[in-house]
Coordinates of C-alpha atoms in Angstrom, one line a residue:
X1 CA 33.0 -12.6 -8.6
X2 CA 31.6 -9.2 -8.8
X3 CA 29.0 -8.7 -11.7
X4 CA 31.1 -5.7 -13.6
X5 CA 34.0 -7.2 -13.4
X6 CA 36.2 -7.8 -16.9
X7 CA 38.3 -10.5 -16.1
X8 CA 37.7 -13.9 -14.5
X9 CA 41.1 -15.3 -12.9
X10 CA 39.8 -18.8 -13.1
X11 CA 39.2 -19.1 -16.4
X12 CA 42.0 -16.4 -18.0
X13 CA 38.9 -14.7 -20.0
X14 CA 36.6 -11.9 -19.8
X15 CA 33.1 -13.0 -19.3
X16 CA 32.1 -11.6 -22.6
X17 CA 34.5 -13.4 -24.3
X18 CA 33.4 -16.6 -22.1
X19 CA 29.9 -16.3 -24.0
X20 CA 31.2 -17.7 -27.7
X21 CA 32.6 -21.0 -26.0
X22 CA 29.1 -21.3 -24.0
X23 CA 27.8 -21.1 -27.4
X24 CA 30.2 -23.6 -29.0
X25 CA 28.9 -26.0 -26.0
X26 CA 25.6 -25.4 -26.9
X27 CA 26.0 -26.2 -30.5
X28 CA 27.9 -29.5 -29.7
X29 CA 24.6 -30.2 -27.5
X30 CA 22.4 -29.8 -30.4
X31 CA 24.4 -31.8 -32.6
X32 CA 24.5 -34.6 -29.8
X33 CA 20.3 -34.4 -29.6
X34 CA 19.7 -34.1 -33.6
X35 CA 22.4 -37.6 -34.1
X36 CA 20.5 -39.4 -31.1
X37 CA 17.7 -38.7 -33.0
X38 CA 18.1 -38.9 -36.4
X39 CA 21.5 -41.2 -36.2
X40 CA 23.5 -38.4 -38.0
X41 CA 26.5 -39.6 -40.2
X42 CA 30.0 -38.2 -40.5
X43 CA 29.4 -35.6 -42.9
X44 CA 26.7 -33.9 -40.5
X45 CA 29.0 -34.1 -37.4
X46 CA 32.0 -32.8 -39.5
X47 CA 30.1 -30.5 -40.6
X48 CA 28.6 -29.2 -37.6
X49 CA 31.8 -29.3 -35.2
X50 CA 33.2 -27.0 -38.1
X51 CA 30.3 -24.7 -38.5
X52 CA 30.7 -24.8 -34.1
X53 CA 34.6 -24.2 -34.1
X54 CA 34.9 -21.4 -36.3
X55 CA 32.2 -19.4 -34.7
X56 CA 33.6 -19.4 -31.9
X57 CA 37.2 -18.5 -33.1
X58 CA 35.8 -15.7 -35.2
X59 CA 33.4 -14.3 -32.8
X60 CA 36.3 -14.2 -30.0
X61 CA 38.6 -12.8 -31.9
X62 CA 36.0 -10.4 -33.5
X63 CA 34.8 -10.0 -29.5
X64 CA 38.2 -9.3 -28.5
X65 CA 39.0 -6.4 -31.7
X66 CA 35.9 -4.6 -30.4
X67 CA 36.4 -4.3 -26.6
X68 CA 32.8 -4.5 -25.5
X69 CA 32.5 -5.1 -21.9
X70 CA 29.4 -7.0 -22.2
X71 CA 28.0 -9.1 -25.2
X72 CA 24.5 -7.8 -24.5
X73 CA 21.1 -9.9 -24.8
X74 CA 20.8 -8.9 -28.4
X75 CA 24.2 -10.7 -29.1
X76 CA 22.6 -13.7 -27.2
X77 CA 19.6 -13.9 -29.1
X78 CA 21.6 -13.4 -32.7
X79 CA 24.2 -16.5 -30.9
X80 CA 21.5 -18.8 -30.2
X81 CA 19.9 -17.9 -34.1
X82 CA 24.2 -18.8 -35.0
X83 CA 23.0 -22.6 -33.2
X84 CA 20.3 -23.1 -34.8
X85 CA 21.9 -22.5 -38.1
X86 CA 24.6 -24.8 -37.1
X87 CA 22.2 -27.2 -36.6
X88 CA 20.1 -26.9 -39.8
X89 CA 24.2 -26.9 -41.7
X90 CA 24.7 -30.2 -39.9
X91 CA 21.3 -31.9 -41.4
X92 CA 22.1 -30.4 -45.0
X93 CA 25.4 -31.8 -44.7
X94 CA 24.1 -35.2 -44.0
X95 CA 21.9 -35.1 -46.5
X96 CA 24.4 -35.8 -49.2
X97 CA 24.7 -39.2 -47.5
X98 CA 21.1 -39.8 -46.2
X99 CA 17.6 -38.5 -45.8
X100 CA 17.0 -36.6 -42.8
X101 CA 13.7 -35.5 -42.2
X102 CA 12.6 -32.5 -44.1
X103 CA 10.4 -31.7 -40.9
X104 CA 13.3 -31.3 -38.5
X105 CA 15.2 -28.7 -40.7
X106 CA 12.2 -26.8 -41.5
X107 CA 11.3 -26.8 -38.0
X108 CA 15.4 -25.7 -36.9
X109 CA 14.8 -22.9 -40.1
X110 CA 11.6 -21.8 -39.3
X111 CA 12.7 -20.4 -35.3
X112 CA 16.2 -19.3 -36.6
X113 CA 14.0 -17.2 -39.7
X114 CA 11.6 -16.2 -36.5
X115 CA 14.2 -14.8 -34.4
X116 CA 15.8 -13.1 -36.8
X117 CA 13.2 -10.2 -36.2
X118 CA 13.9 -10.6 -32.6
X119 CA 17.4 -9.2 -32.1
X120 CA 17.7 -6.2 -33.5
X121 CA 14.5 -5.2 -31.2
X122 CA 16.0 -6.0 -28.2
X123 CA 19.4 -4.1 -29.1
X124 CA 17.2 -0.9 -30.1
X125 CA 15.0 -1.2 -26.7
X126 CA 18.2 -2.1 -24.3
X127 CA 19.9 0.6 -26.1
X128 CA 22.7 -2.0 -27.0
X129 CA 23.1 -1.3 -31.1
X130 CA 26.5 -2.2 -31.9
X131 CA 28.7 -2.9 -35.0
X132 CA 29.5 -5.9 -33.8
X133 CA 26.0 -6.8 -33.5
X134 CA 25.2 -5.8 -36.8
X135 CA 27.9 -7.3 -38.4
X136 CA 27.4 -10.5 -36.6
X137 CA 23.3 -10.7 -37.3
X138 CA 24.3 -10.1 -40.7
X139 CA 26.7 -13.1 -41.2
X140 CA 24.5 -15.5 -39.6
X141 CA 21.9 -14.5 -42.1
X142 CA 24.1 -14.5 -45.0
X143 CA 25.1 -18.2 -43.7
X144 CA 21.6 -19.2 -43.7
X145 CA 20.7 -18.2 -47.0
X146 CA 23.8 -20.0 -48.5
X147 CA 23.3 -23.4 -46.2
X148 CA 19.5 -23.3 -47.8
X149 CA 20.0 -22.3 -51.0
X150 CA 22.7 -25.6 -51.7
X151 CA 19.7 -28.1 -49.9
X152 CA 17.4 -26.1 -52.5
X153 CA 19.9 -26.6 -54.9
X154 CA 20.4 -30.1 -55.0
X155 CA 16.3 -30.6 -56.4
X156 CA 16.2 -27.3 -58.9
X157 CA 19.6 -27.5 -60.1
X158 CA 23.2 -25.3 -59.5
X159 CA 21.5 -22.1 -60.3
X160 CA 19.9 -21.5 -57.0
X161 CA 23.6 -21.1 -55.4
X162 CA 23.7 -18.0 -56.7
X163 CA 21.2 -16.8 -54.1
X164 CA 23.5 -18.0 -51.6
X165 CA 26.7 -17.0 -53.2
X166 CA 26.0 -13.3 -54.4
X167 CA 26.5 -11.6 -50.8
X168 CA 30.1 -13.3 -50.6
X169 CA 30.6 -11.8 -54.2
X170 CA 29.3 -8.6 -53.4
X171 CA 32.1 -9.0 -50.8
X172 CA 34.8 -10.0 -52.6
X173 CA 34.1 -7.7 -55.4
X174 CA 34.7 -5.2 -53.0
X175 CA 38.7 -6.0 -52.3
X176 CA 39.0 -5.0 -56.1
X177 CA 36.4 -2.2 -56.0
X178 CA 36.7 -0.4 -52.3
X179 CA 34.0 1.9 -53.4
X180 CA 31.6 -0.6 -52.7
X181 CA 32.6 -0.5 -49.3
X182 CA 30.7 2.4 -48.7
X183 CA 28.3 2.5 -46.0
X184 CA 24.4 2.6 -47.7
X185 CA 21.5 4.5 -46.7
X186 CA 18.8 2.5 -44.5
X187 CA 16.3 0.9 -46.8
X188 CA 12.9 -0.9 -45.8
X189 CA 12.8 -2.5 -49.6
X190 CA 16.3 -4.3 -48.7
X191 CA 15.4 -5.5 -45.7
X192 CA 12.3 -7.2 -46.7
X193 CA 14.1 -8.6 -49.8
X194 CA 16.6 -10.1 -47.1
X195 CA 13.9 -11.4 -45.1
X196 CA 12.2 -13.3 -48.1
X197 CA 14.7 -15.1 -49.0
X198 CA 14.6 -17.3 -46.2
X199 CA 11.1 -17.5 -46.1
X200 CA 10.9 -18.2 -49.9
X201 CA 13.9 -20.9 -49.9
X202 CA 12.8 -22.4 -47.0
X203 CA 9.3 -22.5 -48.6
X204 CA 10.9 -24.6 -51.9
X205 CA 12.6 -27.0 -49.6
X206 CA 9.8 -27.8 -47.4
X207 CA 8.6 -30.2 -50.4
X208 CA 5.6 -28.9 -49.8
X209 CA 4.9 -27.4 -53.6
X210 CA 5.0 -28.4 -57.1
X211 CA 8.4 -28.5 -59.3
X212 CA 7.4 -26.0 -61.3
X213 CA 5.9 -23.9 -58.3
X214 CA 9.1 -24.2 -56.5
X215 CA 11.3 -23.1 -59.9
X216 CA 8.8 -19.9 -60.0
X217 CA 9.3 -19.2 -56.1
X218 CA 12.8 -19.6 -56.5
X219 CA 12.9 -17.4 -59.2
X220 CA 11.0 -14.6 -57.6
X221 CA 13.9 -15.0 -54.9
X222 CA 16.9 -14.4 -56.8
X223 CA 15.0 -11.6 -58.8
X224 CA 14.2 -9.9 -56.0
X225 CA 18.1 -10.0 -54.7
X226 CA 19.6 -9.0 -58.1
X227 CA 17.1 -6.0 -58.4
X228 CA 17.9 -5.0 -54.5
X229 CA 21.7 -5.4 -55.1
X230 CA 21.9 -4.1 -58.3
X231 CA 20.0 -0.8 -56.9
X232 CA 22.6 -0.9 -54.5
X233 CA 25.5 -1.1 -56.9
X234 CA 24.7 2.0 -58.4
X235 CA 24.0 4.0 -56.1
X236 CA 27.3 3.3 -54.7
X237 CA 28.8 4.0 -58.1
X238 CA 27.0 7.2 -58.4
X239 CA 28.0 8.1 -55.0
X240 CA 31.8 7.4 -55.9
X241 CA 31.8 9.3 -58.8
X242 CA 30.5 12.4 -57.3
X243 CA 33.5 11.9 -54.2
X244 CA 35.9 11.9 -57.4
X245 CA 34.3 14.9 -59.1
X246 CA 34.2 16.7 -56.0
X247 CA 37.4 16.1 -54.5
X248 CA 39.5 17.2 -57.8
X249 CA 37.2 20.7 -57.6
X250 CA 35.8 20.2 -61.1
X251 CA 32.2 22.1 -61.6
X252 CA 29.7 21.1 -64.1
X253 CA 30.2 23.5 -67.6
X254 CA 27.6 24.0 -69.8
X255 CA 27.7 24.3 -72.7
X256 CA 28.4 27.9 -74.7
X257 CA 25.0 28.2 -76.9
X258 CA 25.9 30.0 -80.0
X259 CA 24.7 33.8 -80.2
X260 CA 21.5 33.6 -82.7
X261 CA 22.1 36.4 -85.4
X262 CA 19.9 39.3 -85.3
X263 CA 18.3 40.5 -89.0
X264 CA 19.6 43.8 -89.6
X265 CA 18.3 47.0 -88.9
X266 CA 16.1 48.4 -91.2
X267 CA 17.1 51.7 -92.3
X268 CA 14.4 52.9 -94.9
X269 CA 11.4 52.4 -95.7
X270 CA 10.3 52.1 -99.5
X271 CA 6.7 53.3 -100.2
X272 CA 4.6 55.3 -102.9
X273 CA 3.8 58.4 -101.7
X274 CA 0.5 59.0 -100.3
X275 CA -0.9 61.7 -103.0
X276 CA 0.0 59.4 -106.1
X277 CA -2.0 56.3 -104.9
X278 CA -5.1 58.4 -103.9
X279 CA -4.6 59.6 -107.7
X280 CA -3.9 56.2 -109.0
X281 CA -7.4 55.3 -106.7
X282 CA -9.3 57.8 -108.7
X283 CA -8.1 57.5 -112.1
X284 CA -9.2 53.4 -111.3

């Protein structure tokens, strides 16, 4: 088969749409090596086949919407992070039920937290930057955060889910609210809040810390994410309202300032003439 080729007559699929079910094998394979290892229980491999399935349904049909004719190595890197995560879903999963070692999960986290960075590098220097890309790095990070935010969860207490939960909020908020589907500027400060909330979750569930030191580090998390998504917020509500004030033409008025009354002209001028207070000077 020729290498540009879109269509494979064996299989009845393009070869960028063969890519999500190489993943989908490759995440069965992990799960297969982690329940050799650890002897995962049913609500691991559930889990995982789940996580595994609906990947690659969504990233097909999301693949197939877009039209690319090649996923790209960036896509690759971001699909092998999606495995990793599927694998570090399957061991919190089967936690409920047993102990798996912390080790192994912070190990699984730790490379899919790494590679994170590594992606969007390789898109920028191949010239491959896509929305598909994007999108996809994005939910695979999202995913994380909410997979390690309920293992965090079940030592500190329910609160920490809203670390996890506040990006699918955001999202749903925005059905009811389509102004806060606006695109948003580039931001460094966003990013790195992003990127510390792995670090920082992963950090409290390592086991490696205090209680108390974990509550604070926790903490410092979900401050960080309300104070990056609140800035958000309104500066997409700010943006909004200036699209409404500009789109019905209406212009700033200031307001009239009263005219300040001016005193009244004098007219004359009352004063003793000169030679009767040179004699009134003398007589004194």
């Amino acid at each position: 088969m020729a290498l540009n080729n879109t269509y494979d007559a064996r299989s009845g699929l393009r070869p960028v749409q063969q890519e999500p079910a190489v993943g989908a094998g490759v995440q069965i394979l992990l799960l297969a090596l982690l329940g050799t290892a650890i002897g995962m229980g049913p609500a691991g491999w559930v889990t995982g086949l789940v996580f595994a399935i609906a990947t690659w349904a969504v990233l097909s049909r999301a693949l197939h919407r877009s039209r690319l004719s090649s996923f790209g190595a960036a896509n690759r890197v971001t699909l092998g992070r999606a495995t990793l995560v599927g694998g570090v879903t399957a061991l919190v999963a089967d936690s409920f039920e047993s102990s798996p070692p912390v080790s192994l999960l912070v190990a699984l986290t730790a490379v899919a937290l790494i590679l994170d960075g590594v992606d969007g590098k390789v898109a920028r220097r191949t010239g491959t930057s896509t929305a598909l890309g994007a999108r996809f790095d994005m939910e695979v990070d999202a995913f994380l955060i909410l997979v390690l935010s309920v293992y965090v969860s079940m030592d500190l207490g329910p609160w920490v889910l809203l670390i996890g939960g506040m990006r699918y909020a955001f999202v749903a908020a925005a059905r009811a609210l389509p102004w806060l589907n606006a695109p948003l500027p580039p931001s460094t400060a966003r990013k790195t809040v992003a990127a510390l909330q792995g670090i920082l979750l992963l950090l409290a569930g390592a086991g490696l810390l205090p209680h108390r030191a974990n509550v604070g580090v926790v903490l410092l998390a979900l401050g960080l994410l309300v104070w990056s998504f609140g800035r958000d917020v309104v500066w997409l509500w700010r943006r909004s309202r200036m699209r409404v004030v500009a789109a019905a033409g209406i212009h700033p008025v200031r307001k009239a300032v009263p005219p300040v009354p001016l005193p009244e002209p004098i007219t004359e001028l009352v004063a003793e003439p000169v030679d009767e207070v040179m004699e009134g000077a003398r007589a004194a």
